Short mmCIF file of C-alpha atoms in Angstrom, two decimals:
data_model
loop_
_atom_site.label_atom_id
_atom_site.label_comp_id
_atom_site.label_asym_id
_atom_site.label_seq_id
_atom_site.Cartn_x
_atom_site.Cartn_y
_atom_site.Cartn_z
CA MET Y 1 0.00 0.00 0.00
CA ASN Y 2 1.57 3.28 -1.07
CA LEU Y 3 1.63 6.49 0.93
CA ARG Y 4 -1.13 8.19 -1.09
CA THR Y 5 -3.54 5.33 -0.38
CA ARG Y 6 -2.67 5.39 3.31
CA LEU Y 7 -3.28 9.14 3.44
CA ALA Y 8 -6.61 8.70 1.65
CA ILE Y 9 -7.70 6.02 4.10
CA ALA Y 10 -6.54 8.14 7.03
CA GLY Y 11 -8.41 11.22 5.76
CA GLY Y 12 -11.61 9.29 5.11
CA SER Y 13 -11.38 7.56 8.48
CA VAL Y 14 -10.91 10.85 10.31
CA VAL Y 15 -13.95 12.44 8.67
CA ALA Y 16 -16.08 9.33 9.13
CA GLY Y 17 -14.99 9.04 12.75
CA ALA Y 18 -15.86 12.69 13.37
CA LEU Y 19 -19.32 12.20 11.87
CA VAL Y 20 -19.86 9.08 13.96
CA LEU Y 21 -19.08 11.11 17.07
CA VAL Y 22 -21.49 13.80 15.89
CA SER Y 23 -24.15 11.15 15.29
CA VAL Y 24 -23.60 9.64 18.71
CA VAL Y 25 -24.23 13.05 20.25
CA LEU Y 26 -26.94 14.26 17.85
CA TYR Y 27 -29.23 11.21 17.81
CA PRO Y 28 -29.80 11.08 21.60
CA ALA Y 29 -30.17 14.87 21.65
CA VAL Y 30 -32.89 14.77 18.98
CA ASN Y 31 -34.58 11.85 20.74
CA ALA Y 32 -34.55 13.76 24.02
CA ASN Y 33 -35.88 16.87 22.27
CA LEU Y 34 -38.75 14.94 20.69
CA ARG Y 35 -39.55 13.35 24.04
CA ASN Y 36 -39.53 16.79 25.66
CA GLN Y 37 -41.92 18.10 23.00
CA MET Y 38 -44.14 15.07 23.61
CA ASP Y 39 -44.23 15.81 27.35
CA LYS Y 40 -45.10 19.44 26.67
CA ALA Y 41 -47.95 18.36 24.38
CA LEU Y 42 -49.26 16.02 27.10
CA ILE Y 43 -49.22 18.82 29.68
CA ALA Y 44 -50.96 21.21 27.25
CA ALA Y 45 -53.65 18.58 26.59
CA ALA Y 46 -54.11 18.09 30.34
CA ASP Y 47 -54.53 21.86 30.77
CA GLN Y 48 -57.45 21.69 28.30
CA ALA Y 49 -59.15 19.04 30.43
CA PRO Y 50 -61.52 21.49 32.29
CA SER Y 51 -63.04 22.71 29.03
CA VAL Y 52 -63.34 19.14 27.84
CA ALA Y 53 -64.98 18.18 31.14
CA ALA Y 54 -67.49 21.03 30.78
CA ALA Y 55 -68.37 19.82 27.29
CA ILE Y 56 -68.76 16.29 28.59
CA LYS Y 57 -71.10 17.43 31.35
CA ALA Y 58 -73.29 19.20 28.82
CA LYS Y 59 -73.40 16.29 26.41
CA PHE Y 60 -73.38 13.14 28.52
CA ARG Y 61 -76.13 12.66 31.13
CA ASP Y 62 -77.23 9.52 32.94
CA LEU Y 63 -80.84 8.44 33.43
CA ASP Y 64 -81.21 10.79 36.39
CA GLY Y 65 -79.92 13.75 34.40
CA GLU Y 66 -76.53 13.86 36.12
CA PRO Y 67 -73.33 14.26 34.13
CA ASP Y 68 -71.88 10.94 33.07
CA PHE Y 69 -68.09 10.96 32.28
CA PRO Y 70 -67.19 8.36 29.69
CA THR Y 71 -64.25 6.17 30.70
CA VAL Y 72 -63.04 5.76 27.09
CA PRO Y 73 -60.11 8.11 26.24
CA LEU Y 74 -61.05 10.90 23.88
CA GLY Y 75 -58.83 11.65 20.89
CA ILE Y 76 -57.56 15.21 20.62
CA GLY Y 77 -55.33 15.16 17.56
CA ASN Y 78 -52.78 12.43 18.23
CA THR Y 79 -53.27 12.80 21.98
CA GLN Y 80 -55.56 10.61 24.07
CA LEU Y 81 -57.41 12.33 26.95
CA GLN Y 82 -59.09 10.38 29.76
CA ILE Y 83 -60.97 11.93 32.69
CA VAL Y 84 -61.54 9.57 35.60
CA PRO Y 85 -64.13 11.00 38.01
CA GLY Y 86 -63.85 10.23 41.71
CA PRO Y 87 -63.72 8.29 43.66
CA VAL Y 88 -60.64 6.90 41.85
CA GLU Y 89 -59.92 3.31 42.78
CA ILE Y 90 -56.91 1.08 42.18
CA GLY Y 91 -57.50 -1.68 39.67
CA PRO Y 92 -57.39 -2.85 36.09
CA SER Y 93 -59.06 -0.86 33.37
CA THR Y 94 -60.66 -2.32 30.28
CA ARG Y 95 -60.72 1.10 28.67
CA PHE Y 96 -57.12 2.20 29.14
CA VAL Y 97 -54.02 1.52 31.22
CA ASP Y 98 -54.51 0.31 34.77
CA ILE Y 99 -54.93 2.72 37.66
CA THR Y 100 -52.17 2.51 40.23
CA ALA Y 101 -51.86 3.62 43.83
CA ARG Y 102 -49.86 6.60 42.67
CA ASP Y 103 -52.74 7.59 40.38
CA VAL Y 104 -55.09 7.53 43.38
CA ALA Y 105 -52.66 9.70 45.35
CA VAL Y 106 -52.49 12.19 42.48
CA ALA Y 107 -56.30 12.36 42.31
CA ASP Y 108 -56.47 12.97 46.08
CA GLY Y 109 -53.84 15.70 45.84
CA THR Y 110 -51.31 13.85 48.02
CA ALA Y 111 -48.89 13.30 45.10
CA GLY Y 112 -47.80 15.44 42.20
CA ALA Y 113 -48.37 14.87 38.50
CA TYR Y 114 -45.94 12.54 36.79
CA PHE Y 115 -44.99 10.86 33.51
CA ARG Y 116 -44.68 7.17 32.84
CA ASP Y 117 -44.44 4.70 29.96
CA ALA Y 118 -47.25 2.14 29.79
CA VAL Y 119 -48.42 -0.53 27.36
CA TYR Y 120 -52.06 -0.82 26.30
CA ASN Y 121 -53.23 -3.25 23.61
CA GLY Y 122 -49.64 -3.80 22.50
CA VAL Y 123 -48.95 -0.08 22.04
CA VAL Y 124 -46.40 1.77 24.17
CA TYR Y 125 -47.79 5.10 25.41
CA ARG Y 126 -46.20 8.07 27.06
CA VAL Y 127 -48.73 8.83 29.82
CA TYR Y 128 -49.10 12.03 31.84
CA THR Y 129 -51.21 11.74 35.00
CA ALA Y 130 -52.47 14.79 36.94
CA GLN Y 131 -55.36 15.97 39.11
CA LEU Y 132 -58.12 17.68 37.18
CA PRO Y 133 -57.78 21.40 37.93
CA GLU Y 134 -60.37 22.62 40.46
CA ALA Y 135 -61.81 19.12 40.79
CA SER Y 136 -60.30 17.30 43.77
CA GLY Y 137 -60.60 13.56 43.51
CA THR Y 138 -60.84 13.58 39.71
CA LEU Y 139 -57.99 12.25 37.61
CA VAL Y 140 -56.97 13.36 34.14
CA ARG Y 141 -54.61 11.27 32.00
CA THR Y 142 -53.19 12.23 28.63
CA ALA Y 143 -51.20 9.86 26.44
CA ILE Y 144 -49.35 9.80 23.12
CA PRO Y 145 -48.07 6.62 21.44
CA GLU Y 146 -44.29 6.57 21.60
CA SER Y 147 -44.26 5.28 18.04
CA ASP Y 148 -45.24 8.74 16.77
CA PRO Y 149 -41.68 10.17 16.77
CA ALA Y 150 -40.18 6.85 15.62
CA PRO Y 151 -40.38 7.67 11.86
CA THR Y 152 -38.54 10.93 12.48
CA LEU Y 153 -35.82 9.14 14.42
CA ARG Y 154 -35.50 6.46 11.74
CA GLU Y 155 -35.14 9.08 9.04
CA LEU Y 156 -32.54 10.86 11.15
CA ALA Y 157 -30.63 7.60 11.69
CA TRP Y 158 -30.59 6.83 7.96
CA LEU Y 159 -29.56 10.40 7.19
CA LEU Y 160 -26.68 10.28 9.69
CA ALA Y 161 -25.52 6.87 8.47
CA GLY Y 162 -25.66 7.87 4.82
CA SER Y 163 -23.94 11.19 5.48
CA THR Y 164 -21.16 9.45 7.41
CA VAL Y 165 -20.47 6.96 4.64
CA ALA Y 166 -20.71 9.53 1.84
CA ALA Y 167 -18.58 12.10 3.65
CA GLY Y 168 -15.97 9.45 4.48
CA LEU Y 169 -15.72 8.38 0.83
CA LEU Y 170 -15.57 11.97 -0.41
CA ALA Y 171 -12.92 12.81 2.18
CA ALA Y 172 -10.87 9.77 1.15
CA LEU Y 173 -11.09 10.79 -2.51
CA ALA Y 174 -10.19 14.41 -1.72
CA ALA Y 175 -7.31 13.26 0.50
CA ARG Y 176 -5.94 11.05 -2.26
CA LEU Y 177 -6.13 13.87 -4.82
CA ALA Y 178 -4.50 16.28 -2.37
CA ALA Y 179 -1.85 13.74 -1.42
CA ARG Y 180 -0.98 13.26 -5.07
CA ARG Y 181 -0.21 16.95 -5.35
CA VAL Y 182 1.38 17.35 -1.93
CA LEU Y 183 3.57 14.27 -2.31
CA ARG Y 184 4.81 15.17 -5.78
CA PRO Y 185 8.07 16.61 -4.33
CA VAL Y 186 8.53 13.39 -2.37
CA HIS Y 187 8.02 11.39 -5.57
CA GLN Y 188 10.60 13.53 -7.36
CA LEU Y 189 13.02 13.17 -4.46
CA THR Y 190 12.52 9.39 -4.43
CA GLU Y 191 13.14 9.13 -8.16
CA THR Y 192 16.32 11.20 -7.85
CA VAL Y 193 17.64 9.11 -4.95
CA GLU Y 194 16.83 5.89 -6.83
CA LEU Y 195 18.66 7.29 -9.89
CA ILE Y 196 21.68 8.07 -7.72
CA ARG Y 197 21.57 4.55 -6.30
CA THR Y 198 21.32 3.03 -9.78
CA THR Y 199 23.98 5.11 -11.48
CA GLY Y 200 26.25 5.73 -8.50
CA ASP Y 201 26.58 9.36 -9.62
CA LEU Y 202 26.52 11.44 -6.43
CA ALA Y 203 26.74 14.68 -8.43
CA ILE Y 204 23.11 14.40 -9.67
CA PRO Y 205 21.26 17.49 -8.35
CA ILE Y 206 18.53 16.81 -5.80
CA PRO Y 207 15.40 19.02 -6.01
CA ALA Y 208 14.99 21.19 -2.91
CA ASP Y 209 13.00 24.22 -4.05
CA SER Y 210 10.38 24.58 -1.28
CA ARG Y 211 10.93 25.82 2.26
CA ASP Y 212 8.69 23.27 3.97
CA GLU Y 213 9.63 19.93 5.52
CA ILE Y 214 10.00 18.34 2.08
CA GLY Y 215 12.36 21.10 1.01
CA ARG Y 216 14.37 20.63 4.21
CA LEU Y 217 14.52 16.89 3.52
CA GLY Y 218 15.73 17.55 -0.02
CA SER Y 219 18.35 19.99 1.26
CA ALA Y 220 19.51 17.42 3.82
CA PHE Y 221 19.80 14.76 1.09
CA ALA Y 222 21.68 17.19 -1.13
CA ALA Y 223 24.10 18.05 1.67
CA MET Y 224 24.52 14.36 2.48
CA THR Y 225 25.26 13.37 -1.11
CA ALA Y 226 27.65 16.32 -1.49
CA ALA Y 227 29.52 15.26 1.64
CA LEU Y 228 29.49 11.65 0.48
CA ASP Y 229 30.74 12.67 -2.95
CA GLU Y 230 33.55 14.65 -1.37
CA SER Y 231 34.39 11.72 0.93
CA VAL Y 232 34.41 9.24 -1.95
CA GLY Y 233 36.54 11.62 -4.01
CA ALA Y 234 38.96 12.06 -1.11
CA GLN Y 235 39.19 8.30 -0.68
CA ARG Y 236 39.86 7.79 -4.38
CA ARG Y 237 42.51 10.50 -4.38
CA LEU Y 238 44.08 9.00 -1.27
CA VAL Y 239 44.17 5.53 -2.82
CA ALA Y 240 45.62 6.90 -6.05
CA ASP Y 241 48.25 8.96 -4.23
CA ALA Y 242 49.11 6.11 -1.86
CA SER Y 243 49.48 3.63 -4.72
CA HIS Y 244 51.74 6.06 -6.53
CA GLU Y 245 53.90 6.64 -3.46
CA LEU Y 246 54.07 2.94 -2.59
CA ARG Y 247 55.07 1.87 -6.09
CA THR Y 248 58.63 3.31 -5.99
CA PRO Y 249 59.82 1.87 -2.64
CA LEU Y 250 58.14 -1.45 -3.36
CA THR Y 251 59.87 -1.68 -6.73
CA SER Y 252 63.24 -0.80 -5.25
CA LEU Y 253 62.74 -3.21 -2.36
CA THR Y 254 61.79 -6.00 -4.75
CA VAL Y 255 64.88 -5.39 -6.95
CA ASN Y 256 67.23 -5.44 -3.96
CA LEU Y 257 65.71 -8.62 -2.59
CA GLU Y 258 65.93 -10.28 -6.00
CA LEU Y 259 69.63 -9.37 -6.25
CA LEU Y 260 70.21 -10.77 -2.78
CA SER Y 261 68.44 -14.02 -3.66
CA GLU Y 262 70.40 -14.44 -6.91
CA ASN Y 263 73.86 -14.02 -5.33
CA PRO Y 264 73.84 -14.08 -1.52
CA ALA Y 265 77.68 -14.14 -1.44
CA ASP Y 266 77.98 -10.89 -3.39
CA ALA Y 267 80.14 -8.26 -1.70
CA GLN Y 268 77.28 -5.76 -2.15
CA ALA Y 269 74.90 -7.98 -0.14
CA PRO Y 270 75.24 -6.05 3.15
CA LEU Y 271 74.62 -2.75 1.32
CA LEU Y 272 71.60 -4.18 -0.50
CA ALA Y 273 70.23 -5.57 2.76
CA ALA Y 274 70.69 -2.21 4.45
CA GLU Y 275 68.90 -0.44 1.60
CA ALA Y 276 66.09 -3.02 1.74
CA LEU Y 277 65.70 -2.44 5.47
CA GLY Y 278 65.64 1.31 4.94
CA GLN Y 279 62.99 1.01 2.25
CA ALA Y 280 60.96 -1.32 4.48
CA GLY Y 281 61.16 1.33 7.18
CA GLU Y 282 59.93 3.98 4.73
CA LEU Y 283 57.03 1.73 3.82
CA THR Y 284 56.21 1.24 7.51
CA THR Y 285 56.29 4.98 8.07
CA LEU Y 286 54.09 5.59 5.04
CA VAL Y 287 51.53 3.00 6.13
CA ASN Y 288 51.47 4.41 9.68
CA ASP Y 289 50.98 7.92 8.28
CA LEU Y 290 48.10 6.70 6.11
CA VAL Y 291 46.44 5.07 9.10
CA ASP Y 292 46.84 8.23 11.21
CA LEU Y 293 45.56 10.39 8.38
CA ALA Y 294 42.39 8.29 8.10
CA ARG Y 295 41.95 8.09 11.88
CA TYR Y 296 42.25 11.82 12.54
CA GLY Y 297 39.96 12.61 9.63
CA GLN Y 298 37.05 10.22 10.30
CA ALA Y 299 37.12 8.33 13.57
CA PRO Y 300 35.93 9.97 16.82
CA PHE Y 301 38.66 10.49 19.37
CA HIS Y 302 39.02 11.06 23.10
CA THR Y 303 39.22 14.72 24.07
CA GLU Y 304 40.32 16.52 27.21
CA ASP Y 305 41.91 19.79 28.25
CA VAL Y 306 45.51 19.85 27.00
CA ARG Y 307 48.36 22.26 27.81
CA LEU Y 308 49.68 22.97 24.32
CA ASP Y 309 52.84 24.61 25.69
CA LEU Y 310 53.75 21.47 27.67
CA VAL Y 311 53.15 19.32 24.59
CA ALA Y 312 55.52 21.54 22.59
CA GLU Y 313 58.17 21.28 25.33
CA ARG Y 314 57.99 17.47 25.38
CA VAL Y 315 58.23 17.25 21.60
CA ALA Y 316 61.19 19.67 21.54
CA ALA Y 317 63.01 17.64 24.20
CA ARG Y 318 62.68 14.42 22.19
CA ALA Y 319 63.76 16.16 18.98
CA ALA Y 320 66.80 17.64 20.74
CA ARG Y 321 67.92 14.16 21.78
CA ARG Y 322 67.57 12.85 18.20
CA ALA Y 323 69.23 15.89 16.59
CA PRO Y 324 71.82 17.25 18.99
CA GLN Y 325 73.40 19.33 16.21
CA ILE Y 326 70.25 21.50 16.04
CA GLU Y 327 69.67 24.35 18.48
CA PHE Y 328 66.11 24.53 19.86
CA GLU Y 329 64.69 27.79 21.13
CA LEU Y 330 61.34 27.78 22.97
CA ALA Y 331 59.02 30.68 23.81
CA CYS Y 332 55.96 28.94 25.25
CA ALA Y 333 53.27 30.72 27.29
CA PRO Y 334 50.68 28.64 29.18
CA THR Y 335 47.98 27.75 26.65
CA LEU Y 336 45.04 25.43 27.30
CA VAL Y 337 43.18 23.82 24.41
CA HIS Y 338 40.57 21.05 24.29
CA GLY Y 339 41.32 18.07 22.09
CA ASP Y 340 42.89 14.67 21.66
CA PRO Y 341 46.29 14.78 23.41
CA ASP Y 342 47.82 12.06 21.20
CA ALA Y 343 46.66 13.72 17.96
CA LEU Y 344 47.87 17.15 19.08
CA GLU Y 345 51.25 15.74 20.08
CA ARG Y 346 51.55 13.98 16.72
CA ALA Y 347 50.77 17.23 14.88
CA VAL Y 348 53.33 19.22 16.87
CA ALA Y 349 55.92 16.46 16.40
CA ASN Y 350 55.36 16.49 12.62
CA LEU Y 351 55.90 20.26 12.52
CA VAL Y 352 59.10 19.98 14.56
CA ASP Y 353 60.39 16.99 12.54
CA ASN Y 354 59.77 18.91 9.32
CA ALA Y 355 61.79 21.84 10.70
CA VAL Y 356 64.64 19.52 11.80
CA LYS Y 357 64.73 17.84 8.39
CA TRP Y 358 65.17 21.14 6.57
CA SER Y 359 67.56 22.79 9.01
CA PRO Y 360 71.32 22.62 8.44
CA SER Y 361 73.56 20.82 10.97
CA ASP Y 362 74.18 24.04 12.88
CA GLY Y 363 70.70 25.39 12.35
CA ARG Y 364 68.13 26.59 14.82
CA VAL Y 365 64.48 25.61 15.33
CA THR Y 366 62.26 28.09 17.14
CA ILE Y 367 59.01 26.95 18.78
CA SER Y 368 56.53 29.49 20.19
CA VAL Y 369 53.14 28.93 21.80
CA GLU Y 370 50.73 31.66 22.83
CA ALA Y 371 46.92 32.09 22.85
CA GLY Y 372 46.27 28.85 20.98
CA ILE Y 373 48.84 29.58 18.24
CA LEU Y 374 51.86 27.32 17.84
CA GLU Y 375 54.56 28.40 15.39
CA VAL Y 376 57.61 26.42 14.32
CA ALA Y 377 60.34 28.25 12.43
CA ASP Y 378 63.60 26.89 11.00
CA THR Y 379 66.71 28.31 9.34
CA GLY Y 380 66.51 26.08 6.28
CA PRO Y 381 66.18 27.09 2.62
CA GLY Y 382 62.56 28.16 3.13
CA ILE Y 383 59.47 27.55 1.04
CA PRO Y 384 58.93 29.19 -2.36
CA ASP Y 385 55.90 31.45 -2.46
CA SER Y 386 54.37 29.28 -5.18
CA ASP Y 387 54.47 26.26 -2.84
CA LEU Y 388 53.06 27.88 0.31
CA GLU Y 389 49.46 26.87 -0.34
CA PHE Y 390 50.36 23.28 -1.21
CA VAL Y 391 52.73 22.21 1.58
CA PHE Y 392 49.87 20.75 3.68
CA ASP Y 393 48.43 18.69 0.79
CA ARG Y 394 48.74 14.92 0.90
CA PHE Y 395 51.86 13.53 -0.82
CA TYR Y 396 52.89 16.99 -2.00
CA ARG Y 397 56.63 17.28 -2.26
CA SER Y 398 58.41 20.11 -3.99
CA PRO Y 399 61.25 19.28 -6.42
CA ALA Y 400 63.78 20.19 -3.74
CA ALA Y 401 62.10 17.87 -1.20
CA ARG Y 402 62.22 14.75 -3.32
CA ALA Y 403 65.84 14.16 -2.40
CA HIS Y 404 64.91 13.97 1.28
CA PRO Y 405 63.27 10.97 2.95
CA GLY Y 406 59.63 11.20 3.92
CA SER Y 407 56.17 10.14 2.91
CA GLY Y 408 54.72 13.54 2.10
CA LEU Y 409 51.96 12.97 4.69
CA GLY Y 410 53.40 14.58 7.82
CA LEU Y 411 52.07 18.09 7.18
CA ALA Y 412 48.81 16.68 5.76
CA ILE Y 413 48.27 14.99 9.13
CA VAL Y 414 48.92 18.35 10.84
CA ARG Y 415 46.16 20.01 8.80
CA GLN Y 416 43.82 17.05 9.36
CA VAL Y 417 44.31 17.28 13.14
CA ALA Y 418 43.82 21.06 13.07
CA GLU Y 419 40.56 20.85 11.12
CA ALA Y 420 39.30 18.02 13.36
CA HIS Y 421 39.79 20.37 16.34
CA GLY Y 422 38.21 23.38 14.65
CA GLY Y 423 41.54 25.03 13.90
CA THR Y 424 43.78 25.80 10.93
CA ALA Y 425 47.29 25.03 9.70
CA GLU Y 426 49.18 27.26 7.29
CA ALA Y 427 52.59 28.17 5.96
CA VAL Y 428 53.43 31.81 6.67
CA PRO Y 429 55.60 33.75 4.19
CA CYS Y 430 58.92 34.85 5.69
CA GLN Y 431 62.23 36.26 4.41
CA SER Y 432 64.43 33.34 5.54
CA GLY Y 433 63.69 29.77 6.49
CA ALA Y 434 60.17 28.42 6.87
CA LEU Y 435 57.45 29.33 9.35
CA LEU Y 436 54.55 26.92 9.90
CA ARG Y 437 51.60 27.88 12.09
CA LEU Y 438 49.03 25.71 13.91
CA GLU Y 439 46.09 27.64 15.36
CA LEU Y 440 43.58 25.99 17.74
CA PRO Y 441 40.61 27.30 19.79
CA THR Y 442 41.59 27.94 23.41
CA CYS Y 443 39.65 27.35 26.61
CA VAL Y 444 39.87 28.90 30.08
CA ASP Y 445 42.48 27.37 32.37
CA HIS Y 446 40.69 26.83 35.70
CA THR Y 447 43.92 25.60 37.36
CA GLU Y 448 45.44 29.07 37.39
CA SER Y 449 44.60 31.38 40.21
#
């Protein structure tokens, strides 16, 4: 069952249900109103009883000339009127409904007038019993068959039932027609998504013209496919770049190993083995860099408050032990940032290692930290202005850098870590050497007084 049909059924059901509720309220209300009108008619007929009694006295006389009240109810329209002269006695009546003790009490004036339902000759009557005005001991009873309003109620019941069914069907039809128009954007969106799934082309535009919920859904799909397209493109570029970078060391490693296997006693064997080990190390470094690049870019990481200045000091101390010929100069002010301590330390270490690699044997590396900005400067040959915007790209290596070892991913990892923490990484133009900057959002240090 499609969505349009479900909406049509829902619309028809709502309207039909509402009319059923109206019918449930209206039918008893009309029934009560008709019954109230019937009671009023009975009271009005009873109020006419004195004039009827006077007419009876003038018309009906017994053998002695006294008025003789007939016990048979008189028909006044659809109302039956019966006058029971006193003394009123309890007992069955062959003329009309039986006389009860309450009727006797009403005739005597000890009980008030009342209504009741009674059956006479198989007909249900609504009976009103009262004392004849100005005639103590005399009873007047008026009655109307309860079947009189029944045709009206039946017609009302059929009308309500028919209206409910017809309105429900019309509402279902109208809901289906409206749903067809309202759901047209959903149909277009579904067709576009199915086309994307079939073709695999994430660049297909997704319609998102309206500002309602459907438009928001289309915009969300468009943003999702754009992000997915960018992610897939980044993955493809990463695979292509990685395969290109892996091809050279793998080829060299394979050649060296083949030479070793062909002539293990060759005098060049130790040199070939050393080169093979070095190339294996480069491959290990490259693979580790690829893993870190993917981890910092996609996977969630643990975050906490980190003293960036202390991280820089630890990294500088390790670098000084590995490169004692380099002079390290630190200018680190207390700086607190929030992030992954391992990722931040890796980023700072990559910046420092890059500076050490490009510095001469008697060079100097300067590290400064202040207000969330970490800068690493070296006294190497510097970066050409044309290369400044590319140094943080994956596998980018300038012509001068190709003679140095490295995977070309160290600075790309720095930028990935920076962006994952809401910061930036850039190469700053300078007159001598290179200056690389890592900027991160800071937070308040609650440990300082």
